[in-house]
Short mmCIF file of C-alpha atoms in Angstrom, two decimals:
data_model
loop_
_atom_site.label_atom_id
_atom_site.label_comp_id
_atom_site.label_asym_id
_atom_site.label_seq_id
_atom_site.Cartn_x
_atom_site.Cartn_y
_atom_site.Cartn_z
CA MET A 11 0.00 0.00 0.00
CA HIS A 12 3.03 2.30 -0.09
CA GLU A 13 2.22 3.56 -3.57
CA GLU A 14 -1.37 4.39 -2.61
CA ILE A 15 -0.48 6.28 0.54
CA ALA A 16 2.46 8.03 -1.15
CA SER A 17 0.22 9.19 -4.00
CA PHE A 18 -2.32 10.62 -1.56
CA LEU A 19 0.34 12.43 0.45
CA GLU A 20 1.97 13.88 -2.65
CA LYS A 21 -1.33 15.20 -3.98
CA ASN A 22 -2.34 16.72 -0.67
CA PHE A 23 0.98 18.01 0.64
CA GLU A 24 1.15 21.77 1.06
CA VAL A 25 3.01 24.13 3.31
CA ILE A 26 0.99 26.93 4.91
CA PRO A 27 3.58 29.30 6.37
CA GLN A 28 1.34 30.78 9.06
CA THR A 29 0.53 27.31 10.40
CA HIS A 30 3.39 25.04 9.42
CA LEU A 31 6.39 27.33 9.77
CA THR A 32 5.42 28.69 13.16
CA TYR A 33 4.64 27.11 16.53
CA GLY A 34 1.00 26.83 15.51
CA THR A 35 -1.18 26.32 18.57
CA GLY A 36 1.61 24.72 20.58
CA PRO A 37 2.78 21.18 21.37
CA LEU A 38 -0.65 19.78 22.26
CA GLY A 39 -1.72 19.27 18.66
CA SER A 40 -4.09 20.86 16.20
CA LEU A 41 -7.84 20.99 16.79
CA ARG A 42 -8.32 19.86 13.19
CA LEU A 43 -6.47 16.61 13.79
CA ARG A 44 -8.16 15.98 17.12
CA LYS A 45 -11.57 16.40 15.47
CA ALA A 46 -10.60 14.01 12.67
CA LEU A 47 -9.42 11.44 15.20
CA SER A 48 -12.62 11.87 17.19
CA ASN A 49 -14.60 10.96 14.10
CA LEU A 50 -12.33 7.98 13.40
CA PHE A 51 -12.83 6.64 16.90
CA THR A 52 -16.60 7.00 16.52
CA THR A 53 -16.95 5.45 13.07
CA HIS A 54 -14.21 2.81 12.86
CA PHE A 55 -13.42 2.07 16.51
CA LYS A 56 -17.13 2.21 17.33
CA SER A 57 -16.71 4.06 20.61
CA LEU A 58 -19.75 3.84 22.88
CA SER A 59 -20.06 7.61 22.79
CA PRO A 60 -18.38 10.37 20.78
CA ILE A 61 -14.87 11.22 22.01
CA PRO A 62 -14.47 14.97 22.55
CA PRO A 63 -11.35 16.44 20.90
CA SER A 64 -10.29 17.64 24.35
CA GLN A 65 -9.75 13.99 25.34
CA ILE A 66 -7.33 13.34 22.46
CA LEU A 67 -3.65 14.25 22.58
CA PRO A 68 -1.56 14.01 19.36
CA TYR A 69 2.04 12.90 19.83
CA SER A 70 5.08 12.08 17.73
CA SER A 71 4.64 8.29 17.95
CA ILE A 72 3.24 5.41 19.99
CA SER A 73 6.75 4.73 21.29
CA ALA A 74 6.99 8.28 22.62
CA LEU A 75 3.52 7.96 24.13
CA THR A 76 4.40 4.69 25.88
CA ASP A 77 7.48 6.34 27.35
CA ALA A 78 5.48 9.41 28.43
CA LEU A 79 2.72 7.29 29.97
CA THR A 80 5.30 5.26 31.89
CA TRP A 81 6.92 8.46 33.14
CA SER A 82 3.53 9.86 34.17
CA ILE A 83 2.14 6.74 35.84
CA CYS A 84 5.18 5.01 37.34
CA ASP A 85 7.91 6.07 39.69
CA GLU A 86 11.32 4.57 38.98
CA GLY A 87 11.26 0.82 39.59
CA GLU A 88 7.48 0.48 39.44
CA GLY A 89 5.98 -1.99 37.03
CA ILE A 90 3.57 -2.48 34.15
CA LEU A 91 2.01 -5.89 33.52
CA LEU A 92 2.17 -7.15 29.92
CA PRO A 93 0.95 -10.56 28.69
CA GLN A 94 3.53 -12.86 27.09
CA PRO A 95 4.63 -12.84 24.34
CA LEU A 96 4.82 -9.08 24.01
CA TYR A 97 5.86 -6.47 21.46
CA THR A 98 9.63 -6.16 21.48
CA GLY A 99 9.59 -2.35 21.25
CA PHE A 100 8.30 -2.14 24.82
CA ARG A 101 11.74 -3.37 25.94
CA VAL A 102 12.92 0.18 25.13
CA ASP A 103 9.77 2.27 25.50
CA ILE A 104 9.10 1.40 29.15
CA PRO A 105 12.48 1.12 30.93
CA GLN A 106 14.93 3.09 28.80
CA ARG A 107 14.21 6.65 29.94
CA SER A 108 11.27 6.48 32.33
CA ARG A 109 12.78 3.59 34.32
CA GLY A 110 9.56 1.60 34.43
CA VAL A 111 9.74 -2.18 34.85
CA ILE A 112 8.26 -4.67 32.40
CA VAL A 113 6.51 -7.41 34.36
CA PRO A 114 5.59 -10.24 31.96
CA VAL A 115 2.34 -12.09 32.61
CA SER A 116 2.98 -15.81 32.20
CA PHE A 117 0.28 -18.25 31.13
CA SER A 118 2.38 -21.32 31.90
CA GLY A 119 0.52 -23.98 33.86
CA ILE A 120 -2.87 -22.39 33.22
CA GLY A 121 -5.37 -23.43 30.57
CA ASN A 122 -4.53 -26.01 27.92
CA GLY A 123 -0.98 -24.86 27.30
CA SER A 124 -1.59 -23.35 23.86
CA LEU A 125 -1.11 -19.75 22.74
CA ASP A 126 -4.89 -19.45 22.54
CA ASP A 127 -4.74 -19.15 26.34
CA VAL A 128 -3.46 -15.60 25.83
CA PHE A 129 -6.97 -14.64 24.68
CA SER A 130 -9.05 -16.66 27.16
CA ALA A 131 -11.02 -14.66 29.72
CA GLN A 132 -10.77 -17.34 32.39
CA VAL A 133 -7.05 -17.91 31.87
CA ASN A 134 -6.29 -14.18 31.87
CA GLU A 135 -8.08 -13.67 35.17
CA ILE A 136 -5.91 -16.31 36.84
CA ALA A 137 -2.70 -15.28 35.09
CA PHE A 138 -2.98 -11.58 35.96
CA GLU A 139 -3.77 -12.25 39.61
CA ARG A 140 -0.79 -14.62 39.82
CA ALA A 141 1.53 -12.12 38.15
CA LEU A 142 0.41 -9.38 40.53
CA ARG A 143 1.06 -11.56 43.58
CA LYS A 144 4.50 -12.51 42.32
CA SER A 145 5.42 -8.89 41.64
CA GLN A 146 4.39 -7.98 45.17
CA GLU A 147 6.59 -10.79 46.50
CA ASP A 148 9.43 -9.43 44.37
CA GLY A 149 8.93 -5.94 45.77
CA ILE A 150 7.71 -4.40 42.48
CA LYS A 151 4.71 -2.11 42.79
CA ILE A 152 2.42 -2.49 39.78
CA ARG A 153 0.83 0.66 38.36
CA ALA A 154 -0.72 -0.43 35.06
CA VAL A 155 -1.58 -3.13 32.55
CA LEU A 156 -0.65 -2.71 28.90
CA LEU A 157 -2.49 -4.70 26.21
CA THR A 158 -1.79 -4.73 22.48
CA ASN A 159 -5.06 -5.32 20.66
CA PRO A 160 -4.84 -6.67 17.99
CA HIS A 161 -2.00 -8.64 19.50
CA ASN A 162 1.59 -8.27 18.38
CA PRO A 163 3.17 -10.75 17.63
CA LEU A 164 0.27 -13.25 17.65
CA GLY A 165 -1.97 -11.38 15.21
CA LYS A 166 -5.28 -12.09 16.96
CA CYS A 167 -7.91 -9.89 18.57
CA TYR A 168 -9.08 -10.08 22.16
CA PRO A 169 -12.73 -11.06 22.66
CA ILE A 170 -14.93 -8.65 24.58
CA SER A 171 -15.17 -11.08 27.50
CA THR A 172 -11.39 -11.00 27.99
CA LEU A 173 -11.20 -7.21 27.66
CA ARG A 174 -13.81 -6.94 30.39
CA VAL A 175 -11.96 -9.41 32.63
CA VAL A 176 -8.71 -7.46 32.33
CA ALA A 177 -10.56 -4.19 32.92
CA ALA A 178 -12.19 -5.63 36.03
CA PHE A 179 -8.79 -6.83 37.28
CA CYS A 180 -7.42 -3.31 36.87
CA GLY A 181 -10.47 -1.87 38.59
CA ARG A 182 -10.12 -4.17 41.60
CA HIS A 183 -6.48 -3.25 42.09
CA GLY A 184 -6.56 0.43 41.18
CA LEU A 185 -4.41 0.00 38.06
CA HIS A 186 -4.37 1.99 34.86
CA LEU A 187 -5.40 0.06 31.74
CA ILE A 188 -3.47 1.10 28.62
CA CYS A 189 -4.50 -0.32 25.23
CA ASP A 190 -2.20 -0.10 22.23
CA GLU A 191 -4.58 -0.43 19.27
CA ILE A 192 -2.17 0.48 16.49
CA TYR A 193 -3.32 -2.43 14.26
CA ALA A 194 -7.02 -1.68 14.75
CA LEU A 195 -7.80 -1.28 11.03
CA SER A 196 -5.51 -4.10 9.85
CA VAL A 197 -8.00 -6.89 10.56
CA PHE A 198 -8.66 -9.22 7.63
CA ASP A 199 -10.63 -12.31 6.63
CA ASN A 200 -8.88 -15.60 7.33
CA PRO A 201 -10.58 -18.09 4.99
CA VAL A 202 -9.39 -21.06 7.02
CA TYR A 203 -10.70 -19.54 10.28
CA PRO A 204 -13.71 -17.46 9.19
CA ALA A 205 -14.99 -17.26 12.77
CA ALA A 206 -11.78 -15.67 14.10
CA GLU A 207 -12.49 -12.94 16.65
CA THR A 208 -12.82 -9.52 15.05
CA PHE A 209 -11.45 -6.32 16.56
CA THR A 210 -13.23 -4.59 19.43
CA SER A 211 -11.73 -1.37 20.70
CA MET A 212 -11.66 -0.77 24.43
CA LEU A 213 -13.50 2.44 23.52
CA GLY A 214 -16.43 0.27 22.44
CA VAL A 215 -16.63 -1.95 25.53
CA ASP A 216 -19.14 -1.29 28.28
CA LEU A 217 -16.92 -1.02 31.36
CA GLU A 218 -19.48 0.36 33.80
CA GLY A 219 -18.98 -1.17 37.24
CA LEU A 220 -15.65 -2.70 36.24
CA ILE A 221 -13.19 0.20 36.25
CA GLU A 222 -13.29 3.97 36.55
CA GLU A 223 -13.43 5.51 33.08
CA ASP A 224 -10.50 7.83 33.81
CA MET A 225 -8.24 4.80 34.32
CA VAL A 226 -8.60 3.57 30.72
CA HIS A 227 -6.34 4.96 27.99
CA VAL A 228 -6.10 4.06 24.28
CA MET A 229 -3.13 4.70 21.99
CA TYR A 230 -3.33 4.83 18.21
CA GLY A 231 -1.18 5.94 15.26
CA PRO A 232 -1.08 5.65 11.45
CA SER A 233 2.24 3.89 11.00
CA LYS A 234 0.86 0.34 10.73
CA ASP A 235 -2.66 0.61 9.31
CA PHE A 236 -1.47 3.09 6.68
CA GLY A 237 1.98 1.64 6.00
CA ALA A 238 3.67 4.83 7.08
CA ASN A 239 6.25 4.07 9.77
CA GLY A 240 8.17 7.16 8.73
CA LEU A 241 5.13 9.35 9.32
CA ARG A 242 5.86 9.79 13.01
CA LEU A 243 2.49 10.40 14.58
CA GLY A 244 0.51 8.99 17.46
CA ALA A 245 -2.44 9.89 19.64
CA LEU A 246 -3.59 9.23 23.19
CA CYS A 247 -7.29 9.02 24.00
CA SER A 248 -8.13 9.37 27.69
CA ARG A 249 -10.78 10.83 30.00
CA ASN A 250 -8.16 11.47 32.67
CA GLU A 251 -7.46 15.21 32.68
CA GLY A 252 -4.56 14.85 35.09
CA LEU A 253 -2.87 12.20 33.00
CA LEU A 254 -3.43 14.13 29.78
CA GLY A 255 -1.82 17.11 31.49
CA ALA A 256 1.18 15.08 32.64
CA VAL A 257 1.72 13.47 29.22
CA GLY A 258 1.04 16.81 27.55
CA SER A 259 3.76 18.44 29.62
CA LEU A 260 6.25 16.18 27.83
CA ALA A 261 4.84 16.93 24.39
CA VAL A 262 7.34 19.73 23.93
CA PHE A 263 9.93 16.94 23.56
CA SER A 264 7.70 14.83 21.28
CA TRP A 265 6.05 17.44 19.15
CA SER A 266 4.70 16.22 15.82
CA PRO A 267 5.13 18.80 13.01
CA TYR A 268 1.91 20.55 12.08
CA VAL A 269 2.46 19.78 8.41
CA LEU A 270 2.25 16.07 9.27
CA GLN A 271 -0.74 16.60 11.53
CA ASP A 272 -2.59 18.33 8.69
CA LEU A 273 -1.67 15.57 6.24
CA TRP A 274 -3.04 12.93 8.60
CA ALA A 275 -6.14 15.04 9.27
CA LYS A 276 -6.71 15.44 5.52
CA LEU A 277 -6.56 11.67 5.04
CA LEU A 278 -8.98 11.00 7.90
CA GLU A 279 -11.39 13.71 6.70
CA ASP A 280 -11.57 12.20 3.21
CA THR A 281 -13.94 9.42 4.24
CA GLN A 282 -14.37 8.08 0.72
CA TYR A 283 -10.61 7.62 0.28
CA LEU A 284 -10.23 6.38 3.86
CA ASN A 285 -12.85 3.65 3.51
CA LYS A 286 -11.46 2.52 0.16
CA PHE A 287 -7.92 2.44 1.51
CA ILE A 288 -8.92 0.39 4.55
CA SER A 289 -10.93 -2.14 2.54
CA THR A 290 -8.17 -2.51 -0.08
CA ASN A 291 -5.54 -2.96 2.61
CA GLN A 292 -7.60 -5.57 4.43
CA ARG A 293 -8.17 -7.50 1.20
CA ARG A 294 -4.46 -7.51 0.39
CA LEU A 295 -3.60 -8.54 3.95
CA SER A 296 -5.91 -11.53 3.58
CA GLU A 297 -4.41 -12.46 0.21
CA ASN A 298 -0.82 -12.23 1.43
CA TYR A 299 -1.53 -14.07 4.66
CA THR A 300 -3.25 -16.87 2.76
CA LEU A 301 -0.35 -17.11 0.32
CA ALA A 302 2.30 -17.08 3.04
CA THR A 303 0.61 -19.68 5.22
CA SER A 304 -0.07 -21.95 2.25
CA ILE A 305 3.65 -21.86 1.36
CA LEU A 306 4.62 -22.56 4.97
CA SER A 307 2.18 -25.46 5.16
CA SER A 308 3.41 -26.93 1.87
CA HIS A 309 6.86 -27.21 3.45
CA ASP A 310 5.53 -28.46 6.82
CA VAL A 311 6.58 -25.29 8.61
CA LYS A 312 4.36 -24.88 11.66
CA TYR A 313 2.90 -21.56 12.78
CA PHE A 314 0.34 -20.15 15.21
CA LYS A 315 -2.96 -20.53 13.42
CA GLY A 316 -6.13 -18.48 13.48
CA SER A 317 -4.56 -15.05 13.10
CA ASN A 318 -6.55 -12.35 11.31
CA ALA A 319 -4.86 -9.06 12.20
CA GLY A 320 -1.58 -7.24 11.86
CA VAL A 321 1.26 -8.04 9.48
CA PHE A 322 3.05 -10.94 11.20
CA ILE A 323 3.08 -14.72 11.37
CA TRP A 324 4.37 -16.37 14.56
CA ILE A 325 6.23 -19.42 13.24
CA ASP A 326 6.93 -22.48 15.34
CA LEU A 327 10.42 -23.95 14.99
CA ARG A 328 10.43 -25.72 18.34
CA GLU A 329 11.17 -29.05 16.65
CA TYR A 330 14.67 -27.70 16.03
CA PHE A 331 15.21 -27.27 19.78
CA ASP A 332 15.96 -29.99 22.29
CA SER A 333 14.06 -29.38 25.51
CA GLN A 334 16.57 -31.57 27.36
CA GLU A 335 19.45 -29.22 26.58
CA THR A 336 20.57 -26.45 28.89
CA MET A 337 19.02 -23.01 28.49
CA ASP A 338 22.37 -21.62 27.29
CA ARG A 339 22.51 -24.27 24.58
CA ARG A 340 18.97 -23.54 23.44
CA LEU A 341 19.63 -19.79 23.39
CA ALA A 342 22.69 -20.48 21.25
CA ARG A 343 20.48 -22.50 18.91
CA GLU A 344 18.09 -19.57 18.58
CA LYS A 345 20.98 -17.26 17.69
CA ASP A 346 22.29 -19.79 15.21
CA ILE A 347 18.97 -19.92 13.34
CA LEU A 348 18.87 -16.14 13.34
CA ARG A 349 22.42 -15.99 11.97
CA ARG A 350 21.64 -18.46 9.21
CA CYS A 351 18.60 -16.43 8.17
CA GLU A 352 20.60 -13.19 8.12
CA GLU A 353 23.28 -14.82 5.97
CA LYS A 354 20.54 -15.61 3.45
CA GLY A 355 19.36 -11.97 3.49
CA LEU A 356 16.30 -12.80 5.57
CA PHE A 357 15.34 -10.86 8.70
CA VAL A 358 13.22 -12.63 11.30
CA GLY A 359 12.28 -11.64 14.82
CA TYR A 360 13.43 -14.13 17.45
CA GLY A 361 11.25 -15.30 20.31
CA THR A 362 13.31 -14.25 23.33
CA ASN A 363 13.13 -10.67 22.07
CA PHE A 364 9.35 -10.95 22.53
CA PHE A 365 9.53 -12.53 26.00
CA THR A 366 8.23 -15.82 24.59
CA GLU A 367 7.52 -18.46 27.22
CA GLY A 368 9.06 -21.25 25.15
CA LEU A 369 12.09 -21.08 22.88
CA GLY A 370 11.64 -21.85 19.21
CA TRP A 371 9.18 -19.17 18.09
CA PHE A 372 10.06 -16.58 15.45
CA ARG A 373 8.16 -13.67 13.88
CA ILE A 374 8.05 -13.05 10.14
CA THR A 375 6.33 -10.27 8.17
CA PHE A 376 4.01 -11.27 5.32
CA THR A 377 3.20 -7.85 3.85
CA ALA A 378 5.91 -7.67 1.21
CA ARG A 379 5.19 -7.75 -2.53
CA GLU A 380 4.29 -11.24 -3.73
CA ASP A 381 7.61 -11.81 -5.50
CA VAL A 382 9.56 -10.64 -2.45
CA LEU A 383 7.38 -12.70 -0.13
CA ARG A 384 7.95 -15.86 -2.15
CA VAL A 385 11.72 -15.31 -2.22
CA GLY A 386 11.84 -14.63 1.52
CA LEU A 387 9.86 -17.74 2.41
CA GLN A 388 11.98 -19.85 0.09
CA ARG A 389 15.08 -18.59 1.90
CA LEU A 390 13.51 -19.59 5.20
CA VAL A 391 12.77 -23.06 3.84
CA THR A 392 16.37 -23.31 2.63
CA VAL A 393 17.67 -22.48 6.10
CA LEU A 394 15.47 -25.15 7.67
CA LYS A 395 16.58 -27.75 5.14
CA GLU A 396 20.20 -26.92 5.90
CA LEU A 397 19.53 -27.41 9.59
CA GLU A 398 18.07 -30.83 8.88
CA GLU A 399 20.87 -31.86 6.53
CA ARG A 400 23.90 -30.49 8.38
CA GLY A 401 22.73 -30.84 11.92
CA LEU A 402 21.09 -28.16 13.98
CA MET A 403 24.27 -26.20 14.65
CA GLU A 404 27.75 -26.25 13.28
#
């Protein structure tokens, strides 16, 4: 979709000196963009009620927002609960500057032992309570829960029942609930799993009686759904005036240029283009995912099935790991597979970087052009054949 978004931006790019070459209305973002986002949250995120522009804070990126939220919510050494596996970028966003602590929520020993447990309401209730108790025993005060929905790297959406369970958990313990919904519009049809859970924003969930509304915060940005990682923009939606003020006080360090804010606003205001772009992107996501998984299956490469969101496939190479070996040996095996892929010109994300509970999982991206996708998957297959032929590690 790069050509489509680039064409739109080129046609609509303009520099208005009075707005774009000055400080504009300051670091808290343009009213135009906040109104456009308010409409997006109403129409596409299906918020229960319209979101006033005053409850939306534009920012330079989701990474910057995560850092600012950590700084605003946590004192140094205090923790945020995140279900495993988790997005690797949080390894930097949470502890690097704001000195928050990532506290992974393990699902080991609960449920049926599959990755589907990550999305189970019953399993989440047990897992979060256990993680909170353990953090208290370890002397880490928990301040918040952070969910990625749709999930990265698993590519599935949380059902409403699980969102409500996590919200209720936060409500019982006085924790903030932060939802990273950056893949909200990248949900596609999975023909093999047509009943896969579709996306529900936390903005569209009835949370009355579960958690105070000013303890729920949603982050969104265009980099994923619109294929524009270089378009550094993000937004925080919250009813908490104090938190918006605290995060806003840092906006002077994470100030998105007004020319970018107006470009994003223009895209969101053009509802005809917006709807066409989203539907085209979702169709292509479905096509590429179907192609990629069919190629993987034809070579007996296992992967986490049932995904219908995002741009990743969580592949299962655990058969190349010996569970009887030492942890150091298995970690070396993971690095060896990564090295072999890199030597073939193939970049894959490795499981330990995502706090995976079991070694042997890797993340690949399926949103390349078809010819590039086929070449990349063939290189992966070649690496796996070499492992089988030459032994797992040299």
